[in-house]
Structures are given as structure tokens and as C-alpha cells.
CSV table of C-alpha atoms in Angstrom, one decimal:
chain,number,residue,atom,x,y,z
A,1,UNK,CA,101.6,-31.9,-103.4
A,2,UNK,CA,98.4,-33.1,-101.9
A,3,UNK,CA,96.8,-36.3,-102.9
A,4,UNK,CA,93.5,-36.1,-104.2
A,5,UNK,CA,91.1,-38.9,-104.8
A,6,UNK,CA,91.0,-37.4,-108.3
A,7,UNK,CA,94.7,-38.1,-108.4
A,8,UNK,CA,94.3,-40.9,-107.1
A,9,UNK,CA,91.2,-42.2,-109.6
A,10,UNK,CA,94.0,-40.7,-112.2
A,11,UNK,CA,96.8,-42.9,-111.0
A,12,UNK,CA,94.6,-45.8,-110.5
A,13,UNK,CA,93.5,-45.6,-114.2
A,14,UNK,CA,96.8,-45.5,-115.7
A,15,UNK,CA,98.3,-48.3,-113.8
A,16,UNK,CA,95.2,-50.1,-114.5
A,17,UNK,CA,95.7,-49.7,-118.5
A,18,UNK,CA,99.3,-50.9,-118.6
A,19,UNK,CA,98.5,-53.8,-120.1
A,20,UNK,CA,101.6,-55.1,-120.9
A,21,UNK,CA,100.6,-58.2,-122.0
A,22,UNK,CA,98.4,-56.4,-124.8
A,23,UNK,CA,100.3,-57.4,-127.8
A,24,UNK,CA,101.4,-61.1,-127.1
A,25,UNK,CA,99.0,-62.8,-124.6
A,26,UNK,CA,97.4,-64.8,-127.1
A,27,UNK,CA,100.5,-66.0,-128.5
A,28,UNK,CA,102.1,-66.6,-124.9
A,29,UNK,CA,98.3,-69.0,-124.3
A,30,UNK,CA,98.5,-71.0,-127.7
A,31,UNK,CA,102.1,-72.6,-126.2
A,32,UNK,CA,99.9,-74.3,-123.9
A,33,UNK,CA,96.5,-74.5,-126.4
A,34,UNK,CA,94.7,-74.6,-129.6
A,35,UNK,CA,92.4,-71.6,-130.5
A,36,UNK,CA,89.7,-73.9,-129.2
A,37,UNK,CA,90.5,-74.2,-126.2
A,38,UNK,CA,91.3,-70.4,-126.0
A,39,UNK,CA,87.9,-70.0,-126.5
A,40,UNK,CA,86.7,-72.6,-123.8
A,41,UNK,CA,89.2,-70.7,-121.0
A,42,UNK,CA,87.8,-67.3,-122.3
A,43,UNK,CA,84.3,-68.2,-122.5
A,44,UNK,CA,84.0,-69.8,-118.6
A,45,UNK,CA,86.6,-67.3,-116.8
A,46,UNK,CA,84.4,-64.4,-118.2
A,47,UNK,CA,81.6,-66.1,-117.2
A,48,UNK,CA,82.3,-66.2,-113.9
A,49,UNK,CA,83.6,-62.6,-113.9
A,50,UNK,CA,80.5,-61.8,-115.2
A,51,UNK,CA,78.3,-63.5,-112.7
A,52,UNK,CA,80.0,-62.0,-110.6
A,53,UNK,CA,79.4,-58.1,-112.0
A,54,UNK,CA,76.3,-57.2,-110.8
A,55,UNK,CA,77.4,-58.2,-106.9
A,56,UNK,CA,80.1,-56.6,-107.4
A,57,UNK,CA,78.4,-53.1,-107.8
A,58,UNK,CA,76.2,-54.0,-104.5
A,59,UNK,CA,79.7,-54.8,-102.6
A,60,UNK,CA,81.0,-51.6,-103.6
A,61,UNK,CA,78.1,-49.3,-102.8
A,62,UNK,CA,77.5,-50.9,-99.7
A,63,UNK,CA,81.2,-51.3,-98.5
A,64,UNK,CA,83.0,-48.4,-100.1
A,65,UNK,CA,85.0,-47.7,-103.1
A,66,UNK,CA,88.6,-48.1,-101.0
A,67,UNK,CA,87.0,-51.3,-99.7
A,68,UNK,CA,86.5,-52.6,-103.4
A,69,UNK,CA,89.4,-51.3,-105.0
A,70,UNK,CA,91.6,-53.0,-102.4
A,71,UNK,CA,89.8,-56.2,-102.8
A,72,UNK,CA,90.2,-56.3,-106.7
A,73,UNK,CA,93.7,-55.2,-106.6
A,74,UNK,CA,94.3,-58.5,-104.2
A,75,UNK,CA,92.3,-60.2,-107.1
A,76,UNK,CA,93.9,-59.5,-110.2
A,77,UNK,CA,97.7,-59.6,-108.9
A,78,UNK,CA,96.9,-63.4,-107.7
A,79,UNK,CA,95.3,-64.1,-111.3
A,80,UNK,CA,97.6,-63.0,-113.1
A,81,UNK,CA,101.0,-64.2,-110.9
A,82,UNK,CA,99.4,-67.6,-111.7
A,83,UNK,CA,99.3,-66.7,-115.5
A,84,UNK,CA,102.7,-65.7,-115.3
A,85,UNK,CA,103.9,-68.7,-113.5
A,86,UNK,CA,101.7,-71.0,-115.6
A,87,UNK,CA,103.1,-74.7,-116.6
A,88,UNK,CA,100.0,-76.0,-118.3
A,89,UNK,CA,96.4,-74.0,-119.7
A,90,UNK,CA,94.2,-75.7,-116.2
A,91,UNK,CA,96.7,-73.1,-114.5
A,92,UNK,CA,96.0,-70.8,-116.8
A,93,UNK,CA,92.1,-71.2,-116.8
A,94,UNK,CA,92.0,-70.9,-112.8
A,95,UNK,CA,94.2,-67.6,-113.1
A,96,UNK,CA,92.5,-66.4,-115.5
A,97,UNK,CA,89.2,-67.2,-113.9
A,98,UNK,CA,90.7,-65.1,-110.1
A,99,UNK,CA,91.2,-62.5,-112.4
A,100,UNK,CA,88.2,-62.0,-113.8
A,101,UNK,CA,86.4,-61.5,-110.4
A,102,UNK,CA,89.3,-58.6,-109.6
A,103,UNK,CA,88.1,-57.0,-113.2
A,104,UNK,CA,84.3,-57.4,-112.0
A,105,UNK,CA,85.1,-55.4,-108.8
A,106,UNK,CA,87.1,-52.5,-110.7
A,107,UNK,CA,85.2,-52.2,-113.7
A,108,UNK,CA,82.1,-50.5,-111.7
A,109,UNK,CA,83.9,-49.2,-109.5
A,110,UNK,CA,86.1,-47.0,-110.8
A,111,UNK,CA,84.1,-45.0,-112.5
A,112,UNK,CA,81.8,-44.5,-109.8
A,113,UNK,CA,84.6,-43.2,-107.7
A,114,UNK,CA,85.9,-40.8,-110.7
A,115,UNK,CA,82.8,-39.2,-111.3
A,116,UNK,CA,82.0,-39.0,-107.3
A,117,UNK,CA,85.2,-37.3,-106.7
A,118,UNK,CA,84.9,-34.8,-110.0
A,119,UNK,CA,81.6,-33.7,-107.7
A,120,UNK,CA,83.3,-33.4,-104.5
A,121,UNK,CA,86.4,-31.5,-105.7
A,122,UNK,CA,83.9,-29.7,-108.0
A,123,UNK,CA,85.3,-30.9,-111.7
A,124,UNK,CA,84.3,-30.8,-114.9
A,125,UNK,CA,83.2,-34.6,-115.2
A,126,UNK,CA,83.8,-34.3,-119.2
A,127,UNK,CA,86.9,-32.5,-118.1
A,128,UNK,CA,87.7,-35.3,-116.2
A,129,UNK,CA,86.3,-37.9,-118.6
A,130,UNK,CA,88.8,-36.0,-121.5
A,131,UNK,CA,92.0,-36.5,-118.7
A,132,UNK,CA,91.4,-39.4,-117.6
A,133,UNK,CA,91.4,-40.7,-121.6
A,134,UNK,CA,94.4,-39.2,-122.2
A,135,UNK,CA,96.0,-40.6,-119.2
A,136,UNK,CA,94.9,-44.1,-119.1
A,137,UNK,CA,95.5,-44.3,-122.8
A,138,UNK,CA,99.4,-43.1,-122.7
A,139,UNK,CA,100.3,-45.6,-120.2
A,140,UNK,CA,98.5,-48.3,-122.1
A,141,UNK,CA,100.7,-47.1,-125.0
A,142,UNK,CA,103.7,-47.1,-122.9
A,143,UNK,CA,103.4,-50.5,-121.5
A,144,UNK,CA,102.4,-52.1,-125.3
A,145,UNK,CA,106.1,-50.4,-126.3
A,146,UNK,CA,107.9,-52.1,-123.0
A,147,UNK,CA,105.5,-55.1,-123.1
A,148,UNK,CA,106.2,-55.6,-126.7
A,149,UNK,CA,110.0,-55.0,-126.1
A,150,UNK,CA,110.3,-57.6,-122.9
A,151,UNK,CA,108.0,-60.2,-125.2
A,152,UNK,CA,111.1,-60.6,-127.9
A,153,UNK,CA,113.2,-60.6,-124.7
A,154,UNK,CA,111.6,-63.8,-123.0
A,155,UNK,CA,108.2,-64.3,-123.3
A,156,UNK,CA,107.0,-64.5,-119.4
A,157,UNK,CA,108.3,-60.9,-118.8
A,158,UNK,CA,105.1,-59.3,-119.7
A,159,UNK,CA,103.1,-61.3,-117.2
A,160,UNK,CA,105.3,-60.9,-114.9
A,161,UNK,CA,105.2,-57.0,-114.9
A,162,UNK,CA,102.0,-56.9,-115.0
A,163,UNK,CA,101.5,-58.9,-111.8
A,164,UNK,CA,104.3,-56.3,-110.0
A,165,UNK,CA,101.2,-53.5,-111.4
A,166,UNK,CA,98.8,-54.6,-109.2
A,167,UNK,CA,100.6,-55.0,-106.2
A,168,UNK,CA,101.5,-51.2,-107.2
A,169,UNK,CA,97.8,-50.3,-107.1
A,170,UNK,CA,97.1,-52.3,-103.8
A,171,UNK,CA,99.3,-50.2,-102.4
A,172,UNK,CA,98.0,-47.0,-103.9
A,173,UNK,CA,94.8,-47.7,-103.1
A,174,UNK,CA,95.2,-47.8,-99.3
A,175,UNK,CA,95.9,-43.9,-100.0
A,176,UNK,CA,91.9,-42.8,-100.9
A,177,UNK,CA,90.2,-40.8,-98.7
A,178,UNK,CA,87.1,-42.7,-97.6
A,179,UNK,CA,83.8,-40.5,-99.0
A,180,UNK,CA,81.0,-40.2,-96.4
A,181,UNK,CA,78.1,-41.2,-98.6
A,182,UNK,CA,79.7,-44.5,-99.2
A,183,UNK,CA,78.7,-45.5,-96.0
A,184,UNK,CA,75.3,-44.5,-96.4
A,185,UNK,CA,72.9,-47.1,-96.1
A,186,UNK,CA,72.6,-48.5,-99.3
A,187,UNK,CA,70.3,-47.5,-102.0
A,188,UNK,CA,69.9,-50.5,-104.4
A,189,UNK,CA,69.4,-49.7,-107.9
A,190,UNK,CA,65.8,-49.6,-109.0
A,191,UNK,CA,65.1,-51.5,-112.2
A,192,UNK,CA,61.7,-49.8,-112.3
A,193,UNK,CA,63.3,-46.6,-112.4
A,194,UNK,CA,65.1,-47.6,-116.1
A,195,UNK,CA,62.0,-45.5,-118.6
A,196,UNK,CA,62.1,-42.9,-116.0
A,197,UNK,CA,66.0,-42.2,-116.0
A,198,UNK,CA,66.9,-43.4,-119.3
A,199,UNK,CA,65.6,-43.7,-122.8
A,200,UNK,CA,65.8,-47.8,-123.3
A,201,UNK,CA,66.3,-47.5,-126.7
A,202,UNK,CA,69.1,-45.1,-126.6
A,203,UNK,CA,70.2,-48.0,-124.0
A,204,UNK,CA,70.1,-50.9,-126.1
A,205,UNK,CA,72.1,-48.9,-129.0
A,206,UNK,CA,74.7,-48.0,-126.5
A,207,UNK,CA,75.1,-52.2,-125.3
A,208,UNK,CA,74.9,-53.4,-128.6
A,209,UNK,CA,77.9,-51.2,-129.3
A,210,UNK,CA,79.6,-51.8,-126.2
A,211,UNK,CA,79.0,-56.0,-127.1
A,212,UNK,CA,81.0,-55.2,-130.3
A,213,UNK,CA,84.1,-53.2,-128.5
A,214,UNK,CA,84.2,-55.6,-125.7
A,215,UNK,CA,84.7,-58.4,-128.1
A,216,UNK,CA,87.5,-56.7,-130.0
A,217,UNK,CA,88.9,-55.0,-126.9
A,218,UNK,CA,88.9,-57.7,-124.1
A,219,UNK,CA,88.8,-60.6,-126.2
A,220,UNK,CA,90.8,-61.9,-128.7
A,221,UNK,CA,89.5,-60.5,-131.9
A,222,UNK,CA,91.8,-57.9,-132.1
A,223,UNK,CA,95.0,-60.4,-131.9
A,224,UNK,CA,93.3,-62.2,-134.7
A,225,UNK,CA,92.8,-59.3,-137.0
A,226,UNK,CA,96.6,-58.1,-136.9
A,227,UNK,CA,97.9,-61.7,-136.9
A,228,UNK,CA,96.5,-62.1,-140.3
A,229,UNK,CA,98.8,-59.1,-141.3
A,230,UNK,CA,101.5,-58.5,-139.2
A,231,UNK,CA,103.7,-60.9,-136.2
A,232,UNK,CA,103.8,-61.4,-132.6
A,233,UNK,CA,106.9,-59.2,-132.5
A,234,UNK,CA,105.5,-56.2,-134.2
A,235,UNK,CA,102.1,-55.9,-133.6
A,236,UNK,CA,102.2,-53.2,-130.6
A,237,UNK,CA,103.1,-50.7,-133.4
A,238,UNK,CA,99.9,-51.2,-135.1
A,239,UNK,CA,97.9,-51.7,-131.4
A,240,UNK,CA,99.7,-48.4,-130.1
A,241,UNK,CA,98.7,-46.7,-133.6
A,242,UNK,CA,94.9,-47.4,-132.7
A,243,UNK,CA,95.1,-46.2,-129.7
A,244,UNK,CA,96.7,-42.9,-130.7
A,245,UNK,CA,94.0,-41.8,-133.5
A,246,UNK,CA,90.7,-43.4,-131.7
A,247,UNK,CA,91.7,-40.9,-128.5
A,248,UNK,CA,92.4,-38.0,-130.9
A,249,UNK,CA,89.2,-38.5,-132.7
A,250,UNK,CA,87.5,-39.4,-129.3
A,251,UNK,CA,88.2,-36.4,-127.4
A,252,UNK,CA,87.8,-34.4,-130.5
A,253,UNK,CA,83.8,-35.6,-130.9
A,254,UNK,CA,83.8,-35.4,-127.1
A,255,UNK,CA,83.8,-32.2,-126.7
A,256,UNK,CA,81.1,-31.5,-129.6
A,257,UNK,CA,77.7,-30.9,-128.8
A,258,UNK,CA,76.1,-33.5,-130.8
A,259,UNK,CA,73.4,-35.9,-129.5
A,260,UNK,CA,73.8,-39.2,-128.3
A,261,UNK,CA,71.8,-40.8,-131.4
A,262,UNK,CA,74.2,-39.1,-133.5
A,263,UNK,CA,77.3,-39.7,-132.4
A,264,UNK,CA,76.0,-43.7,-131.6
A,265,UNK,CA,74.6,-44.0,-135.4
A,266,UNK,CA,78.1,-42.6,-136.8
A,267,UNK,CA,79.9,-45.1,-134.6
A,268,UNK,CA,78.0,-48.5,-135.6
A,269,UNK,CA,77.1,-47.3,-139.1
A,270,UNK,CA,81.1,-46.7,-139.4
A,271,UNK,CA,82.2,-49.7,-137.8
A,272,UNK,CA,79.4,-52.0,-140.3
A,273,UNK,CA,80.5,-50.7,-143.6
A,274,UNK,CA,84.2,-52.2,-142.5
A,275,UNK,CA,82.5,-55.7,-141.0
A,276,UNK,CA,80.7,-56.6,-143.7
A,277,UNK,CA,82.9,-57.5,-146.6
A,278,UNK,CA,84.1,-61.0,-146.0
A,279,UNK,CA,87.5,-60.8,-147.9
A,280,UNK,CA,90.2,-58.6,-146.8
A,281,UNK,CA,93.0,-57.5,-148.1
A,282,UNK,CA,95.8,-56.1,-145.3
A,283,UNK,CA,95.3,-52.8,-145.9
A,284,UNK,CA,91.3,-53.6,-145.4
A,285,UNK,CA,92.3,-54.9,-142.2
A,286,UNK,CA,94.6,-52.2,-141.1
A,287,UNK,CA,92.1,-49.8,-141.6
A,288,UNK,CA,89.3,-51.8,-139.9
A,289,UNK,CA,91.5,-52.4,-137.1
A,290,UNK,CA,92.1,-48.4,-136.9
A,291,UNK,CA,88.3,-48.2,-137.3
A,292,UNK,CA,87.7,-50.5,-134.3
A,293,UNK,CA,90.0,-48.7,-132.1
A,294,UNK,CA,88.0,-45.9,-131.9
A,295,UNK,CA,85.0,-47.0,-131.3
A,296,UNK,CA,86.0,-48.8,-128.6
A,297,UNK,CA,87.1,-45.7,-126.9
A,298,UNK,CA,84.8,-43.4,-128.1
A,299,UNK,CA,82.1,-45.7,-127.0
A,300,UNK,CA,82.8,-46.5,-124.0
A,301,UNK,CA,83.5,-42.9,-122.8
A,302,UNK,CA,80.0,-41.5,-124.6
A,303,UNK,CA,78.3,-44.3,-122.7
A,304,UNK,CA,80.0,-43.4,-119.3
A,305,UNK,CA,79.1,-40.2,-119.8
A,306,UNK,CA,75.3,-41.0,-120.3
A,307,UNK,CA,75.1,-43.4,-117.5
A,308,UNK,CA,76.5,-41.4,-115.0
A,309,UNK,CA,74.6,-37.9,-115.0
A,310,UNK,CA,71.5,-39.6,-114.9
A,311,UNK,CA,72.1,-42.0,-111.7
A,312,UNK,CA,72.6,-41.0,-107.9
A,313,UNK,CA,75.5,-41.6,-106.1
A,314,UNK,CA,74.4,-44.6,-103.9
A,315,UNK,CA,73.3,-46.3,-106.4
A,316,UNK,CA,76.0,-45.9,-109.4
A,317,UNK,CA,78.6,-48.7,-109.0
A,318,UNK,CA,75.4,-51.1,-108.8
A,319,UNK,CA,73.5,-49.5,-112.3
A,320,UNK,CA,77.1,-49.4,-113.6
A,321,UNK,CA,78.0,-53.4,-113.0
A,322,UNK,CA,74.2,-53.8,-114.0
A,323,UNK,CA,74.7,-52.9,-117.6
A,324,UNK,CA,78.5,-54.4,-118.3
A,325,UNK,CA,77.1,-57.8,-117.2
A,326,UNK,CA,74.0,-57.1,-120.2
A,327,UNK,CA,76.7,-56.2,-122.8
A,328,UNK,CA,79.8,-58.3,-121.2
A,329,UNK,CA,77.2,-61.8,-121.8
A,330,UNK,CA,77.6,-61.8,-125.6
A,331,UNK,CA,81.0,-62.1,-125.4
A,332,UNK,CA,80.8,-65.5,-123.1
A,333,UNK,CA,79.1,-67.7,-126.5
A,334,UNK,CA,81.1,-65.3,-128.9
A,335,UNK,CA,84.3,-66.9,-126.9
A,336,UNK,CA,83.4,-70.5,-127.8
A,337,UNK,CA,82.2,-69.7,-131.7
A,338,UNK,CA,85.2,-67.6,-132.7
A,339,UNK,CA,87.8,-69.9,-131.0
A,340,UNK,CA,86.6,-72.8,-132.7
A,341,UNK,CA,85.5,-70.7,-136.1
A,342,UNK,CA,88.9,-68.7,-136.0
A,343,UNK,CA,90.9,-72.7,-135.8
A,344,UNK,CA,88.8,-73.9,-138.8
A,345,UNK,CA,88.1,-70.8,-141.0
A,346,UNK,CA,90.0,-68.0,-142.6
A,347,UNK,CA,89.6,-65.0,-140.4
A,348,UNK,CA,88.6,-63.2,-143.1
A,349,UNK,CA,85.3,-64.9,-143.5
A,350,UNK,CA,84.5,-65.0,-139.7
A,351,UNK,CA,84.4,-61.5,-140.0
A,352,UNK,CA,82.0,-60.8,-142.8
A,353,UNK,CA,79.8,-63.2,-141.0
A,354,UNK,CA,79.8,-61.2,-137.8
A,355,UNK,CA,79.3,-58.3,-139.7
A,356,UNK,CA,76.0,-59.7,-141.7
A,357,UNK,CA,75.1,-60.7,-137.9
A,358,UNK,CA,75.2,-57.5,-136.7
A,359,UNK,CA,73.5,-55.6,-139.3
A,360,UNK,CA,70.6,-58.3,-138.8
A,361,UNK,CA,70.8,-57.7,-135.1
A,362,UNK,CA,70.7,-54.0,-135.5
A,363,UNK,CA,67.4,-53.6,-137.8
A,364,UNK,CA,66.0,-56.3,-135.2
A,365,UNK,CA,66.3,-54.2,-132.1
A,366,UNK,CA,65.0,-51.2,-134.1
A,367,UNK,CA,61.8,-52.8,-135.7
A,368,UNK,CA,61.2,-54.7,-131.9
A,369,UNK,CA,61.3,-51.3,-130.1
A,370,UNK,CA,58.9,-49.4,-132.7
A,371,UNK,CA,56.1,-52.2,-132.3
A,372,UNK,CA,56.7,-52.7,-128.6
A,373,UNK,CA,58.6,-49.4,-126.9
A,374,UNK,CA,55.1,-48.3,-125.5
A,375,UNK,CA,53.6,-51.4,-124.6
A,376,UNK,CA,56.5,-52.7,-122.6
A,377,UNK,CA,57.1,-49.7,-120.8
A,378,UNK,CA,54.3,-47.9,-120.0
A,379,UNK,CA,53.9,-50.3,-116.8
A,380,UNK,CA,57.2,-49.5,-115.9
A,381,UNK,CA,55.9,-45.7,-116.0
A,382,UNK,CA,53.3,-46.2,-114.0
A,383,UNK,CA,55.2,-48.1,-111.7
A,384,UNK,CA,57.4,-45.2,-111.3
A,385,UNK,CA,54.4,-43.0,-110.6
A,386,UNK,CA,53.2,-44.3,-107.9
């Protein structure tokens, strides 16, 4: 059987969501930590990963997606086989920190290379987008089941598997078949071009969104939310179960034909009726837990879809890394507030606050753009025309 880049953007996916470490790595941190300080590690390794976003992009439209893969692959195996072979929380910040740039270098990356080689091999990209869900989101259920499993085992093993991934990717990614336009000279993305190729507004809905996710997703929100029901040992069932009904109900709307500003206004209008309260019961946060999971996915694929049928190929991995560094940056002050809230306060109440937040934020951005939308970029238009 011939490999593809396809199969190979596939592959690289899935190995890329077995996140074994998913369930418990908060718990395996606090043996070294308070919630504090989990916030201070967080916040400055995500920083720098985040500096460190928008180069990244450049790197990997100038040098190649191979190139870039490779180099994040070398990356995230040496952050996180100095995570798993941590003795104190310095080790773990400067692991966690090396990681962080490998992330950087994927994150844009990837999908630029998936939706280039759905064109080459002429595929459906929502085809794709649909498979590549599906794929990426079984193996990240399969490696919460084994990672959850190894955790009550000893509770290094996740780590440690999950370092033995990357070197699996490394390996892989030696394998992809070098496109030609990759080593076209470079066409840097032109911010002048944003009112021309996409409407801002529909823009700043999407990474106000995407702010939300990432903060549940990649931080440690979501831990926080099941600890305050459920334990260490269990709480890859309820994880896994999020995962399975936000990609049934993602490639479900997916595959609709409803606009953007509908499907967006569903998603946060949805996801604020659950954040608002600011007692819970543990049913309430089950089901805002279930709630979360899907926008998360749902989100991110609607957005990936937007971005990339409006951007050119030479430029993609740089417009891509361009806007996860504007919605990643929330999450860099959110880090140092919720570690410190979450050691003080009743989790409970942190949330209704960052729901009254985000409803504030939301009618913000939406009165700001109706006053100013055509004052602040009609000189970007008229850039663009000449």
C-alpha cells in the first residue's frame, strides 16, 4: 500500500492526539507544586511557545512542511522526556517550556500540510477535515483508556509513552514526500490583505471562541472541572465521553450547510448559558463539561475550515500561526489568574465569573465593531486596491 502524504498527515494526527497524559498530568505536576505555581509554569512555557508561533509559520513556509515537522518532533520528545524524568517543577518548567516550541512548529503546520495534500491528491478537504476528526479523536480516546490505565499502574508511565510517541512521529515524518511549492520563494502573509480575504468580524468571533476552547482544552480547566466531581483514577471515562458526543455532533453540523454566523452564535450562546451560573451542582458540571467538549472540536474544525479556503498556499502555515498566537495570548494571564483563583476559591465560583467575563467581552466586541468596522478598515481596503 502506497504512502501518501494524506496518510501520512492522517498518521501524523493520530499519534499527535495520543495524549496519554490527558487525564492525570495535572495531578502528576501538583507532587512537585501548588496550583499557583502551576499556573506560573503554564503561563511562561506558553508564552514562549507562543512567541514563538508566528515564526514558526515563516520557518515552515520558507523551509518546508517535512523540514518543520521533523524539527518539532525533535522538540516535543526532548520536552516531554524531561517531564517524564522530572525530580523537581524547574525540570518540569524547562520541559515544559522545549515543548512548547515543538507545539508552535506543528500547530501551523499540520494543517497547512493536510489541506495542501487534500489539493494535490484531489480530496474533499471537508472530507478530509471529517477523517481526520474521527481519526485523531479515536486515538486520543485510546491513549486516555491506556494512559488512564498505566496512571493507576505508576504514575510516570504516561509520560513516559508519550515521549516514545514522538520519537514515533520523528521517524514517520522522514517518510513525506517533499511538495514543490514549499520551496517556492516565500510569500509572507499580508496583514493588509485581512478585509479583503476575511470578514474581521466573523474573525474575532471565531478567536474569542477559540480563546475559550484553548483554555479548557490545553490548559487546565478541564482537570479542574472533573476534579470537583470525579478522581484522578476515573476521570478518562468522563474525558473519553466528551470526546465521543462533541465529534458526533461535530461532524454532524459539519456537514450542514449553515453559515458560519450561525453555527459560531449556537456554539458561544450554548457554551454561556452553562458559564454563567456560579454554583454547580455535579450534574451541572458533567453537563458543562460535555458542553465544552464540543465546542472545542467543533470550533476548531469550523475555524480551520474558514481559514484555509480563503489563503494561498505559500502563505498558509504563516496566516495560520498568525491567528493561534491572537487567540493562544489570553490563555498566558488566564494561566496565572486561575492557578492562583482555583488555590483560593471554589471552582465553582471561578467559573461563573469567567462566564459574566465573557458575556461582557462578547457584547464589547460586537458594539466596538458596529461603531468602528468601517472606519478602521476602509484604509485597509484601499490599501488593498492599490
Amino acid at each position: 500500500m502506497k504512502l501518501t502524504n494524506l496518510k501520512i498527515y492522517y498518521s501524523l494526527l493520530s499519534l499527535n492526539n495520543l495524549w496519554f497524559i490527558t487525564s492525570s498530568w495535572l495531578f502528576f505536576w501538583l507532587k512537585f507544586m501548588t496550583l499557583g505555581e502551576v499556573g506560573i509554569i503554564d503561563s511562561l512555557a506558553f508564552l514562549i511557545g507562543i512567541l514563538f508561533e508566528f515564526p514558526s509559520g515563516l520557518i515552515s513556509d520558507r523551509f518546508g512542511r517535512k523540514f518543520t515537522l521533523i524539527l518539532s518532533n525533535i522538540f516535543q520528545f526532548v520536552g516531554s522526556l524531561l517531564i517524564a524524568l522530572a525530580e523537581s517543577k524547574f525540570q518540569i518548567g524547562i520541559g515544559f517550556a522545549i515543548f512548547q516550541l515543538g507545539v508552535a512548529l506543528f500547530s501551523g503546520t499540520i494543517e497547512s500540510f493536510g489541506y495542501e495534500s487534500s489539493v494535490i491528491e484531489k480530496e474533499s478537504y471537508e472530507k478530509v477535515l471529517v477523517n481526520s476528526n474521527n481519526y485523531s479523536n479515536f486515538s486520543f480516546l485510546f491513549s486516555l483508556v491506556i494512559g488512564g490505565f498505566l496512571y493507576n499502574v505508576n504514575n510516570n508511565l504516561p509520560n513516559i509513552l508519550l515521549t516514545l510517541n514522538y520519537l514515533v512521529s520523528f521517524v514517520l515524518s522522514f517518510f513525506i514526500i517533499s511538495q514543490k511549492q514549499d520551496f517556492q520563494e516565500i510569500e509572507y502573509f499580508n496583514f493588509k490583505n485581512l478585509p479583503k480575504k476575511f470578514s474581521f468580524k466573523l474573525i474575532s468571533y471565531f478567536l474569542f471562541l477559540l480563546s475559550i476552547a484553548f483554555c479548557f482544552d490545553y490548559g487546565f480547566l478541564k482537570l479542574i472541572i472533573l476534579k470537583e466531581f470525579t478522581t484522578p483514577e476515573s476521570n478518562y471515562w468522563y474525558i473519553g465521553s466528551g470526546v465521543v458526543i462533541g465529534t458526533f455532533l461535530s461532524n454532524f453540523f459539519l456537514q450542514k450547510n449553515w453559515s458560519f454566523h450561525t453555527n459560531l452564535k449556537i456554539i458561544f450562546f450554548t457554551l454561556i448559558s452553562l458559564l454563567l451560573p456560579s454554583f454547580y451542582t455535579s450534574i451541572h458540571l458533567l453537563l458543562l463539561f460535555l458542553i465544552f467538549s464540543f465546542v472545542v472540536i467543533f470550533t476548531n474544525q469550523l475555524f480551520l475550515k474558514y481559514v484555509n479556503e480563503r489563503l494561498e498556499d505559500r502563505e498558509r502555515a504563516g496566516a495560520i500561526s498568525f491567528f493561534n498566537f491572537l487567540y493562544k495570548t489570553p490563555y498566558v494571564f488566564l494561566a496565572l489568574i486561575l492557578g492562583y483563583s482555583f488555590d483560593q476559591h471554589p471552582a465553582g465560583l471561578i467559573l461563573g465569573y469567567i462566564g459574566l467575563f465573557s458575556l461582557i467581552l462578547y457584547f464589547f466586541v460586537k458594539i466596538s465593531f458596529k461603531l468602528s468596522y468601517n472606519r478602521l478598515f476602509e484604509r485597509g481596503r484601499s490599501s488593498v486596491a492599490k
